[in-house]
């Protein structure tokens, strides 16, 4: 039987399948340093990108429930695949049963909102996991706000494994970075803006910049999501009051602690303490 959720204020939960959400978390901590954060990476089951809708939904719901149980009132899915495949169902079907006063937010909407002001050609590319591309979330959300924008998506199934396995800077990564960028531009040569629609991809940014034509603007999500969270907390003072503010950050992983600590330290440029948990 599920224990009742605590009503005391708690940290902001940040969830990703693995390390990618750290690119979002570090911007949140930069823009909103006063808050407490609880980061959860489901590294043992990452990547999510090639998994079915049902499995991504099931895993994401387990993570959200765990973060609620650990005191979070607000959870950010710092993962496009989870935002594309699980967010809406969790908001509509699960939240009312778990606790209608808690909130789960994603990363796709804040990204899409900014696009209209960036593209001049009105041709936008999206690089993301196979799951996010297949869900059509980006074209659907962009069309709602900017019906004149033409969206072309390209799945990059090798990029998350490169990042998760610490090979983002390796020479071997160049082949796959160049391949997907060339294929995307080959589909529509009028693209002037490319969304990195996966939170792992900023870790490949030095290589992505090498192969992306200079005329194309690269949009990564960290700042956009952090700004949108800042705005959300300003507009929702009731939720803001439920978020503790001691400037701390706690890290949880479903894989080995030392493995996470070593890889995360590379991304965050700091030593961190990590706790292992189980979601099953
Ligand atoms: N970082 C995630 C995203 O933004 C998930 C990648 C994966 O697990 O495949 O899509």
PDB file of C-alpha atoms and ligand atoms in Angstrom:
ATOM      1  CA  UNK A   1       0.000   0.000   0.000  1.00  0.00           C
ATOM      2  CA  UNK A   2       1.276   3.476  -0.905  1.00  0.00           C
ATOM      3  CA  UNK A   3       2.169   5.785   2.014  1.00  0.00           C
ATOM      4  CA  UNK A   4       0.538   9.228   2.017  1.00  0.00           C
ATOM      5  CA  UNK A   5       2.796  11.858   0.418  1.00  0.00           C
ATOM      6  CA  UNK A   6       4.390  14.407   2.719  1.00  0.00           C
ATOM      7  CA  UNK A   7       2.904  17.889   2.597  1.00  0.00           C
ATOM      8  CA  UNK A   8       6.151  19.573   3.774  1.00  0.00           C
ATOM      9  CA  UNK A   9       8.025  21.664   1.210  1.00  0.00           C
ATOM     10  CA  UNK A  10      10.740  19.771  -0.684  1.00  0.00           C
ATOM     11  CA  UNK A  11      13.338  19.996  -3.458  1.00  0.00           C
ATOM     12  CA  UNK A  12      12.583  20.369  -7.166  1.00  0.00           C
ATOM     13  CA  UNK A  13      12.830  16.946  -8.803  1.00  0.00           C
ATOM     14  CA  UNK A  14      14.760  16.667 -12.071  1.00  0.00           C
ATOM     15  CA  UNK A  15      14.507  13.422 -14.015  1.00  0.00           C
ATOM     16  CA  UNK A  16      16.313  11.994 -17.022  1.00  0.00           C
ATOM     17  CA  UNK A  17      17.024   8.521 -18.366  1.00  0.00           C
ATOM     18  CA  UNK A  18      20.706   9.163 -17.602  1.00  0.00           C
ATOM     19  CA  UNK A  19      23.219  12.003 -17.646  1.00  0.00           C
ATOM     20  CA  UNK A  20      21.526  14.252 -20.213  1.00  0.00           C
ATOM     21  CA  UNK A  21      19.324  16.020 -17.683  1.00  0.00           C
ATOM     22  CA  UNK A  22      22.467  17.326 -15.992  1.00  0.00           C
ATOM     23  CA  UNK A  23      22.748  19.814 -18.882  1.00  0.00           C
ATOM     24  CA  UNK A  24      19.358  21.189 -17.804  1.00  0.00           C
ATOM     25  CA  UNK A  25      20.046  20.936 -14.070  1.00  0.00           C
ATOM     26  CA  UNK A  26      23.273  22.931 -14.298  1.00  0.00           C
ATOM     27  CA  UNK A  27      21.433  25.831 -15.994  1.00  0.00           C
ATOM     28  CA  UNK A  28      18.647  25.661 -13.396  1.00  0.00           C
ATOM     29  CA  UNK A  29      21.227  25.892 -10.635  1.00  0.00           C
ATOM     30  CA  UNK A  30      22.872  28.814 -12.418  1.00  0.00           C
ATOM     31  CA  UNK A  31      19.604  30.744 -12.936  1.00  0.00           C
ATOM     32  CA  UNK A  32      17.842  29.616  -9.721  1.00  0.00           C
ATOM     33  CA  UNK A  33      20.670  28.888  -7.246  1.00  0.00           C
ATOM     34  CA  UNK A  34      18.564  29.352  -4.124  1.00  0.00           C
ATOM     35  CA  UNK A  35      16.409  26.226  -4.691  1.00  0.00           C
ATOM     36  CA  UNK A  36      17.111  22.647  -3.598  1.00  0.00           C
ATOM     37  CA  UNK A  37      17.261  20.000  -6.347  1.00  0.00           C
ATOM     38  CA  UNK A  38      16.922  16.229  -6.373  1.00  0.00           C
ATOM     39  CA  UNK A  39      18.321  14.752  -9.597  1.00  0.00           C
ATOM     40  CA  UNK A  40      17.400  11.226 -10.660  1.00  0.00           C
ATOM     41  CA  UNK A  41      19.084   9.425 -13.568  1.00  0.00           C
ATOM     42  CA  UNK A  42      17.698   6.034 -14.569  1.00  0.00           C
ATOM     43  CA  UNK A  43      21.134   5.052 -15.880  1.00  0.00           C
ATOM     44  CA  UNK A  44      20.529   1.327 -15.390  1.00  0.00           C
ATOM     45  CA  UNK A  45      17.742   1.426 -18.008  1.00  0.00           C
ATOM     46  CA  UNK A  46      19.091   4.179 -20.271  1.00  0.00           C
ATOM     47  CA  UNK A  47      18.811   4.884 -23.172  1.00  0.00           C
ATOM     48  CA  UNK A  48      15.059   5.367 -23.426  1.00  0.00           C
ATOM     49  CA  UNK A  49      15.226   6.644 -27.014  1.00  0.00           C
ATOM     50  CA  UNK A  50      14.533   3.349 -28.757  1.00  0.00           C
ATOM     51  CA  UNK A  51      12.027   2.029 -26.195  1.00  0.00           C
ATOM     52  CA  UNK A  52       8.273   1.750 -26.811  1.00  0.00           C
ATOM     53  CA  UNK A  53       5.696   4.268 -25.621  1.00  0.00           C
ATOM     54  CA  UNK A  54       4.451   1.852 -22.920  1.00  0.00           C
ATOM     55  CA  UNK A  55       7.914   1.223 -21.471  1.00  0.00           C
ATOM     56  CA  UNK A  56       8.976   4.891 -21.437  1.00  0.00           C
ATOM     57  CA  UNK A  57       5.670   5.769 -19.771  1.00  0.00           C
ATOM     58  CA  UNK A  58       6.027   3.006 -17.149  1.00  0.00           C
ATOM     59  CA  UNK A  59       9.654   3.937 -16.299  1.00  0.00           C
ATOM     60  CA  UNK A  60       8.917   7.666 -16.192  1.00  0.00           C
ATOM     61  CA  UNK A  61       5.896   7.172 -13.934  1.00  0.00           C
ATOM     62  CA  UNK A  62       8.025   5.103 -11.536  1.00  0.00           C
ATOM     63  CA  UNK A  63      10.573   7.937 -11.420  1.00  0.00           C
ATOM     64  CA  UNK A  64       7.912  10.603 -10.830  1.00  0.00           C
ATOM     65  CA  UNK A  65       6.354   8.543  -8.020  1.00  0.00           C
ATOM     66  CA  UNK A  66       9.766   8.078  -6.407  1.00  0.00           C
ATOM     67  CA  UNK A  67      10.521  11.817  -6.560  1.00  0.00           C
ATOM     68  CA  UNK A  68       7.089  12.603  -5.065  1.00  0.00           C
ATOM     69  CA  UNK A  69       7.726  10.076  -2.280  1.00  0.00           C
ATOM     70  CA  UNK A  70      11.050  11.771  -1.624  1.00  0.00           C
ATOM     71  CA  UNK A  71       9.310  15.089  -1.017  1.00  0.00           C
ATOM     72  CA  UNK A  72       9.223  16.845  -4.429  1.00  0.00           C
ATOM     73  CA  UNK A  73       6.067  18.821  -5.266  1.00  0.00           C
ATOM     74  CA  UNK A  74       7.397  19.835  -8.672  1.00  0.00           C
ATOM     75  CA  UNK A  75       9.174  17.456 -11.066  1.00  0.00           C
ATOM     76  CA  UNK A  76      10.826  18.492 -14.314  1.00  0.00           C
ATOM     77  CA  UNK A  77      11.196  15.768 -16.935  1.00  0.00           C
ATOM     78  CA  UNK A  78      14.596  16.922 -18.204  1.00  0.00           C
ATOM     79  CA  UNK A  79      14.283  14.370 -20.973  1.00  0.00           C
ATOM     80  CA  UNK A  80      12.632  14.906 -24.352  1.00  0.00           C
ATOM     81  CA  UNK A  81      11.832  11.229 -24.824  1.00  0.00           C
ATOM     82  CA  UNK A  82       9.958  11.098 -21.502  1.00  0.00           C
ATOM     83  CA  UNK A  83       8.350  14.500 -22.204  1.00  0.00           C
ATOM     84  CA  UNK A  84       7.208  13.268 -25.636  1.00  0.00           C
ATOM     85  CA  UNK A  85       5.976   9.847 -24.607  1.00  0.00           C
ATOM     86  CA  UNK A  86       4.891  10.043 -20.974  1.00  0.00           C
ATOM     87  CA  UNK A  87       4.263  13.628 -19.821  1.00  0.00           C
ATOM     88  CA  UNK A  88       0.743  14.105 -21.121  1.00  0.00           C
ATOM     89  CA  UNK A  89      -0.540  10.762 -19.863  1.00  0.00           C
ATOM     90  CA  UNK A  90       1.007  11.349 -16.436  1.00  0.00           C
ATOM     91  CA  UNK A  91      -0.511  14.846 -16.247  1.00  0.00           C
ATOM     92  CA  UNK A  92      -3.950  13.684 -17.370  1.00  0.00           C
ATOM     93  CA  UNK A  93      -4.287  10.221 -15.805  1.00  0.00           C
ATOM     94  CA  UNK A  94      -1.842   9.821 -12.929  1.00  0.00           C
ATOM     95  CA  UNK A  95      -1.502  13.219 -11.265  1.00  0.00           C
ATOM     96  CA  UNK A  96      -5.177  13.448 -10.242  1.00  0.00           C
ATOM     97  CA  UNK A  97      -4.789  10.090  -8.446  1.00  0.00           C
ATOM     98  CA  UNK A  98      -1.320  10.677  -6.978  1.00  0.00           C
ATOM     99  CA  UNK A  99      -1.840  14.273  -5.796  1.00  0.00           C
ATOM    100  CA  UNK A 100      -3.632  16.864  -7.889  1.00  0.00           C
ATOM    101  CA  UNK A 101      -1.592  19.642  -6.280  1.00  0.00           C
ATOM    102  CA  UNK A 102       1.767  18.340  -7.504  1.00  0.00           C
ATOM    103  CA  UNK A 103       3.105  19.212 -10.932  1.00  0.00           C
ATOM    104  CA  UNK A 104       5.166  17.504 -13.640  1.00  0.00           C
ATOM    105  CA  UNK A 105       6.559  19.690 -16.437  1.00  0.00           C
ATOM    106  CA  UNK A 106       8.551  18.825 -19.557  1.00  0.00           C
ATOM    107  CA  UNK A 107      11.159  20.359 -21.842  1.00  0.00           C
ATOM    108  CA  UNK A 108       9.479  20.393 -25.255  1.00  0.00           C
ATOM    109  CA  UNK A 109       6.999  23.230 -24.761  1.00  0.00           C
ATOM    110  CA  UNK A 110       9.560  25.778 -23.429  1.00  0.00           C
ATOM    111  CA  UNK A 111      11.832  24.949 -26.366  1.00  0.00           C
ATOM    112  CA  UNK A 112       9.118  25.248 -28.992  1.00  0.00           C
ATOM    113  CA  UNK A 113       7.891  28.602 -27.661  1.00  0.00           C
ATOM    114  CA  UNK A 114      11.190  30.309 -28.541  1.00  0.00           C
ATOM    115  CA  UNK A 115      11.502  28.990 -32.092  1.00  0.00           C
ATOM    116  CA  UNK A 116       9.221  31.502 -33.817  1.00  0.00           C
ATOM    117  CA  UNK A 117      11.539  34.365 -32.898  1.00  0.00           C
ATOM    118  CA  UNK A 118      14.713  32.559 -34.009  1.00  0.00           C
ATOM    119  CA  UNK A 119      14.049  31.174 -37.488  1.00  0.00           C
ATOM    120  CA  UNK A 120      13.979  33.564 -40.475  1.00  0.00           C
ATOM    121  CA  UNK A 121      13.592  30.985 -43.245  1.00  0.00           C
ATOM    122  CA  UNK A 122      10.729  29.323 -41.264  1.00  0.00           C
ATOM    123  CA  UNK A 123      12.444  25.970 -41.902  1.00  0.00           C
ATOM    124  CA  UNK A 124      13.484  24.250 -38.671  1.00  0.00           C
ATOM    125  CA  UNK A 125      15.325  20.974 -38.077  1.00  0.00           C
ATOM    126  CA  UNK A 126      15.045  18.770 -34.998  1.00  0.00           C
ATOM    127  CA  UNK A 127      17.747  16.317 -33.939  1.00  0.00           C
ATOM    128  CA  UNK A 128      16.433  13.915 -31.281  1.00  0.00           C
ATOM    129  CA  UNK A 129      16.085  10.289 -30.239  1.00  0.00           C
ATOM    130  CA  UNK A 130      14.120   7.864 -32.413  1.00  0.00           C
ATOM    131  CA  UNK A 131      11.319   7.936 -29.807  1.00  0.00           C
ATOM    132  CA  UNK A 132      10.982  11.723 -29.806  1.00  0.00           C
ATOM    133  CA  UNK A 133      11.050  11.927 -33.619  1.00  0.00           C
ATOM    134  CA  UNK A 134       8.518   9.101 -33.981  1.00  0.00           C
ATOM    135  CA  UNK A 135       6.160  10.757 -31.458  1.00  0.00           C
ATOM    136  CA  UNK A 136       5.983  13.831 -33.788  1.00  0.00           C
ATOM    137  CA  UNK A 137       5.828  15.976 -30.623  1.00  0.00           C
ATOM    138  CA  UNK A 138       8.019  18.732 -32.055  1.00  0.00           C
ATOM    139  CA  UNK A 139       6.191  19.205 -35.378  1.00  0.00           C
ATOM    140  CA  UNK A 140       2.809  18.998 -33.605  1.00  0.00           C
ATOM    141  CA  UNK A 141       3.734  21.515 -30.887  1.00  0.00           C
ATOM    142  CA  UNK A 142       5.445  23.883 -33.346  1.00  0.00           C
ATOM    143  CA  UNK A 143       2.441  23.791 -35.711  1.00  0.00           C
ATOM    144  CA  UNK A 144       0.129  24.794 -32.822  1.00  0.00           C
ATOM    145  CA  UNK A 145       2.118  27.971 -32.167  1.00  0.00           C
ATOM    146  CA  UNK A 146       3.636  28.697 -35.595  1.00  0.00           C
ATOM    147  CA  UNK A 147       1.601  27.092 -38.408  1.00  0.00           C
ATOM    148  CA  UNK A 148       3.915  28.645 -41.020  1.00  0.00           C
ATOM    149  CA  UNK A 149       7.037  26.799 -39.843  1.00  0.00           C
ATOM    150  CA  UNK A 150       8.138  23.687 -41.702  1.00  0.00           C
ATOM    151  CA  UNK A 151       9.740  21.092 -39.410  1.00  0.00           C
ATOM    152  CA  UNK A 152      12.101  18.286 -40.437  1.00  0.00           C
ATOM    153  CA  UNK A 153      13.173  15.714 -37.850  1.00  0.00           C
ATOM    154  CA  UNK A 154      16.150  13.394 -37.838  1.00  0.00           C
ATOM    155  CA  UNK A 155      16.645  10.583 -35.319  1.00  0.00           C
ATOM    156  CA  UNK A 156      20.213  10.221 -34.024  1.00  0.00           C
ATOM    157  CA  UNK A 157      20.162   6.804 -32.345  1.00  0.00           C
ATOM    158  CA  UNK A 158      23.940   6.655 -31.785  1.00  0.00           C
ATOM    159  CA  UNK A 159      24.378   9.966 -29.982  1.00  0.00           C
ATOM    160  CA  UNK A 160      22.988   9.050 -26.534  1.00  0.00           C
ATOM    161  CA  UNK A 161      25.060   5.827 -26.322  1.00  0.00           C
ATOM    162  CA  UNK A 162      28.177   7.870 -27.180  1.00  0.00           C
ATOM    163  CA  UNK A 163      27.446  10.271 -24.310  1.00  0.00           C
ATOM    164  CA  UNK A 164      26.368   7.593 -21.804  1.00  0.00           C
ATOM    165  CA  UNK A 165      29.549   5.626 -22.516  1.00  0.00           C
ATOM    166  CA  UNK A 166      31.867   8.615 -22.116  1.00  0.00           C
ATOM    167  CA  UNK A 167      32.788   8.678 -25.828  1.00  0.00           C
ATOM    168  CA  UNK A 168      31.434  12.154 -26.666  1.00  0.00           C
ATOM    169  CA  UNK A 169      34.932  13.559 -27.219  1.00  0.00           C
ATOM    170  CA  UNK A 170      36.371  10.491 -28.965  1.00  0.00           C
ATOM    171  CA  UNK A 171      37.418  10.612 -32.635  1.00  0.00           C
ATOM    172  CA  UNK A 172      34.987   7.803 -33.383  1.00  0.00           C
ATOM    173  CA  UNK A 173      32.074  10.081 -32.453  1.00  0.00           C
ATOM    174  CA  UNK A 174      32.792  12.374 -35.424  1.00  0.00           C
ATOM    175  CA  UNK A 175      31.459   9.865 -37.927  1.00  0.00           C
ATOM    176  CA  UNK A 176      27.992   9.727 -36.346  1.00  0.00           C
ATOM    177  CA  UNK A 177      27.825  13.432 -35.591  1.00  0.00           C
ATOM    178  CA  UNK A 178      28.585  14.343 -39.207  1.00  0.00           C
ATOM    179  CA  UNK A 179      26.302  11.631 -40.605  1.00  0.00           C
ATOM    180  CA  UNK A 180      23.072  12.758 -38.904  1.00  0.00           C
ATOM    181  CA  UNK A 181      23.707  16.465 -39.497  1.00  0.00           C
ATOM    182  CA  UNK A 182      24.403  15.863 -43.204  1.00  0.00           C
ATOM    183  CA  UNK A 183      21.292  13.705 -43.516  1.00  0.00           C
ATOM    184  CA  UNK A 184      19.100  16.336 -41.827  1.00  0.00           C
ATOM    185  CA  UNK A 185      20.303  19.155 -44.061  1.00  0.00           C
ATOM    186  CA  UNK A 186      20.023  16.848 -47.079  1.00  0.00           C
ATOM    187  CA  UNK A 187      16.281  16.581 -46.351  1.00  0.00           C
ATOM    188  CA  UNK A 188      15.733  20.365 -46.350  1.00  0.00           C
ATOM    189  CA  UNK A 189      18.487  22.770 -47.363  1.00  0.00           C
ATOM    190  CA  UNK A 190      16.442  25.820 -46.246  1.00  0.00           C
ATOM    191  CA  UNK A 191      16.793  24.938 -42.558  1.00  0.00           C
ATOM    192  CA  UNK A 192      18.304  27.894 -40.654  1.00  0.00           C
ATOM    193  CA  UNK A 193      17.614  26.674 -37.085  1.00  0.00           C
ATOM    194  CA  UNK A 194      18.282  23.279 -35.547  1.00  0.00           C
ATOM    195  CA  UNK A 195      16.845  22.226 -32.181  1.00  0.00           C
ATOM    196  CA  UNK A 196      18.950  19.816 -30.128  1.00  0.00           C
ATOM    197  CA  UNK A 197      15.844  17.956 -28.968  1.00  0.00           C
ATOM    198  CA  UNK A 198      17.613  15.651 -26.545  1.00  0.00           C
ATOM    199  CA  UNK A 199      19.182  16.778 -23.302  1.00  0.00           C
ATOM    200  CA  UNK A 200      22.239  14.575 -23.884  1.00  0.00           C
ATOM    201  CA  UNK A 201      23.222  16.388 -27.085  1.00  0.00           C
ATOM    202  CA  UNK A 202      24.811  19.554 -25.598  1.00  0.00           C
ATOM    203  CA  UNK A 203      27.599  17.219 -24.466  1.00  0.00           C
ATOM    204  CA  UNK A 204      28.380  16.671 -28.152  1.00  0.00           C
ATOM    205  CA  UNK A 205      28.233  20.400 -28.906  1.00  0.00           C
ATOM    206  CA  UNK A 206      31.921  20.920 -29.834  1.00  0.00           C
ATOM    207  CA  UNK A 207      31.574  18.250 -32.527  1.00  0.00           C
ATOM    208  CA  UNK A 208      28.075  19.355 -33.568  1.00  0.00           C
ATOM    209  CA  UNK A 209      29.432  22.888 -34.151  1.00  0.00           C
ATOM    210  CA  UNK A 210      32.222  21.465 -36.314  1.00  0.00           C
ATOM    211  CA  UNK A 211      29.806  19.829 -38.739  1.00  0.00           C
ATOM    212  CA  UNK A 212      26.850  22.256 -38.622  1.00  0.00           C
ATOM    213  CA  UNK A 213      27.038  24.986 -41.324  1.00  0.00           C
ATOM    214  CA  UNK A 214      27.761  28.425 -39.758  1.00  0.00           C
ATOM    215  CA  UNK A 215      24.527  29.787 -41.241  1.00  0.00           C
ATOM    216  CA  UNK A 216      22.463  27.494 -38.963  1.00  0.00           C
ATOM    217  CA  UNK A 217      21.514  28.504 -35.406  1.00  0.00           C
ATOM    218  CA  UNK A 218      21.813  25.685 -32.892  1.00  0.00           C
ATOM    219  CA  UNK A 219      19.188  25.757 -30.140  1.00  0.00           C
ATOM    220  CA  UNK A 220      20.013  23.830 -26.966  1.00  0.00           C
ATOM    221  CA  UNK A 221      17.555  23.569 -24.128  1.00  0.00           C
ATOM    222  CA  UNK A 222      19.355  24.292 -20.834  1.00  0.00           C
ATOM    223  CA  UNK A 223      18.824  28.052 -20.722  1.00  0.00           C
ATOM    224  CA  UNK A 224      15.350  27.897 -22.262  1.00  0.00           C
ATOM    225  CA  UNK A 225      14.084  25.390 -19.705  1.00  0.00           C
ATOM    226  CA  UNK A 226      15.753  27.170 -16.766  1.00  0.00           C
ATOM    227  CA  UNK A 227      14.221  30.498 -17.836  1.00  0.00           C
ATOM    228  CA  UNK A 228      10.842  28.907 -18.278  1.00  0.00           C
ATOM    229  CA  UNK A 229      11.055  27.370 -14.775  1.00  0.00           C
ATOM    230  CA  UNK A 230      11.978  30.757 -13.342  1.00  0.00           C
ATOM    231  CA  UNK A 231       8.957  32.275 -15.017  1.00  0.00           C
ATOM    232  CA  UNK A 232       6.725  29.398 -13.859  1.00  0.00           C
ATOM    233  CA  UNK A 233       7.777  29.812 -10.202  1.00  0.00           C
ATOM    234  CA  UNK A 234       7.247  33.578 -10.438  1.00  0.00           C
ATOM    235  CA  UNK A 235       3.709  33.023 -11.726  1.00  0.00           C
ATOM    236  CA  UNK A 236       2.866  30.194  -9.268  1.00  0.00           C
ATOM    237  CA  UNK A 237       3.679  31.478  -5.804  1.00  0.00           C
ATOM    238  CA  UNK A 238       1.778  28.550  -4.240  1.00  0.00           C
ATOM    239  CA  UNK A 239       4.192  26.095  -5.870  1.00  0.00           C
ATOM    240  CA  UNK A 240       7.163  28.323  -5.126  1.00  0.00           C
ATOM    241  CA  UNK A 241       6.263  28.165  -1.426  1.00  0.00           C
ATOM    242  CA  UNK A 242       6.409  24.348  -1.605  1.00  0.00           C
ATOM    243  CA  UNK A 243      10.000  24.383  -2.920  1.00  0.00           C
ATOM    244  CA  UNK A 244      12.743  24.502  -0.271  1.00  0.00           C
ATOM    245  CA  UNK A 245      15.555  27.008  -0.738  1.00  0.00           C
ATOM    246  CA  UNK A 246      18.897  26.042   0.791  1.00  0.00           C
ATOM    247  CA  UNK A 247      20.884  25.876  -2.473  1.00  0.00           C
ATOM    248  CA  UNK A 248      21.557  22.107  -2.246  1.00  0.00           C
ATOM    249  CA  UNK A 249      21.601  19.362  -4.867  1.00  0.00           C
ATOM    250  CA  UNK A 250      21.281  15.628  -4.244  1.00  0.00           C
ATOM    251  CA  UNK A 251      21.979  12.996  -6.919  1.00  0.00           C
ATOM    252  CA  UNK A 252      20.269   9.629  -7.316  1.00  0.00           C
ATOM    253  CA  UNK A 253      20.970   6.929  -9.890  1.00  0.00           C
ATOM    254  CA  UNK A 254      19.651   3.445 -10.577  1.00  0.00           C
ATOM    255  CA  UNK A 255      23.183   2.323 -11.619  1.00  0.00           C
ATOM    256  CA  UNK A 256      26.405   2.108  -9.604  1.00  0.00           C
ATOM    257  CA  UNK A 257      27.130   5.279  -7.562  1.00  0.00           C
ATOM    258  CA  UNK A 258      30.825   5.499  -8.482  1.00  0.00           C
ATOM    259  CA  UNK A 259      30.097   5.189 -12.214  1.00  0.00           C
ATOM    260  CA  UNK A 260      27.583   8.032 -12.039  1.00  0.00           C
ATOM    261  CA  UNK A 261      29.836  10.194  -9.838  1.00  0.00           C
ATOM    262  CA  UNK A 262      32.759   9.806 -12.242  1.00  0.00           C
ATOM    263  CA  UNK A 263      30.785  10.640 -15.414  1.00  0.00           C
ATOM    264  CA  UNK A 264      28.690  13.375 -13.811  1.00  0.00           C
ATOM    265  CA  UNK A 265      31.802  15.075 -12.444  1.00  0.00           C
ATOM    266  CA  UNK A 266      32.995  15.463 -16.054  1.00  0.00           C
ATOM    267  CA  UNK A 267      29.764  17.185 -17.084  1.00  0.00           C
ATOM    268  CA  UNK A 268      29.398  19.310 -13.968  1.00  0.00           C
ATOM    269  CA  UNK A 269      33.082  20.040 -13.282  1.00  0.00           C
ATOM    270  CA  UNK A 270      32.624  19.232  -9.603  1.00  0.00           C
ATOM    271  CA  UNK A 271      32.877  16.239  -7.298  1.00  0.00           C
ATOM    272  CA  UNK A 272      29.476  14.970  -6.203  1.00  0.00           C
ATOM    273  CA  UNK A 273      28.028  12.479  -3.758  1.00  0.00           C
ATOM    274  CA  UNK A 274      25.659   9.966  -5.328  1.00  0.00           C
ATOM    275  CA  UNK A 275      23.067   7.550  -3.908  1.00  0.00           C
ATOM    276  CA  UNK A 276      21.847   4.426  -5.651  1.00  0.00           C
ATOM    277  CA  UNK A 277      18.119   3.668  -5.632  1.00  0.00           C
ATOM    278  CA  UNK A 278      15.805   1.158  -7.242  1.00  0.00           C
ATOM    279  CA  UNK A 279      12.687   2.130  -9.192  1.00  0.00           C
ATOM    280  CA  UNK A 280      11.249  -1.369  -9.617  1.00  0.00           C
TER     281      UNK A 280
HETATM  282  N1  LIG B   1      18.104  12.726 -22.608  1.00  0.00           N
HETATM  283  C1  LIG B   1      16.958  12.134 -23.162  1.00  0.00           C
HETATM  284  C2  LIG B   1      16.212  13.004 -24.109  1.00  0.00           C
HETATM  285  O1  LIG B   1      16.251  14.217 -23.938  1.00  0.00           O
HETATM  286  C3  LIG B   1      16.877  10.669 -23.356  1.00  0.00           C
HETATM  287  C4  LIG B   1      17.844   9.967 -24.147  1.00  0.00           C
HETATM  288  C5  LIG B   1      17.664   8.492 -24.118  1.00  0.00           C
HETATM  289  O2  LIG B   1      17.587   7.932 -23.026  1.00  0.00           O
HETATM  290  O3  LIG B   1      17.609   7.890 -25.195  1.00  0.00           O
HETATM  291  O4  LIG B   1      15.568  12.545 -25.002  1.00  0.00           O
END
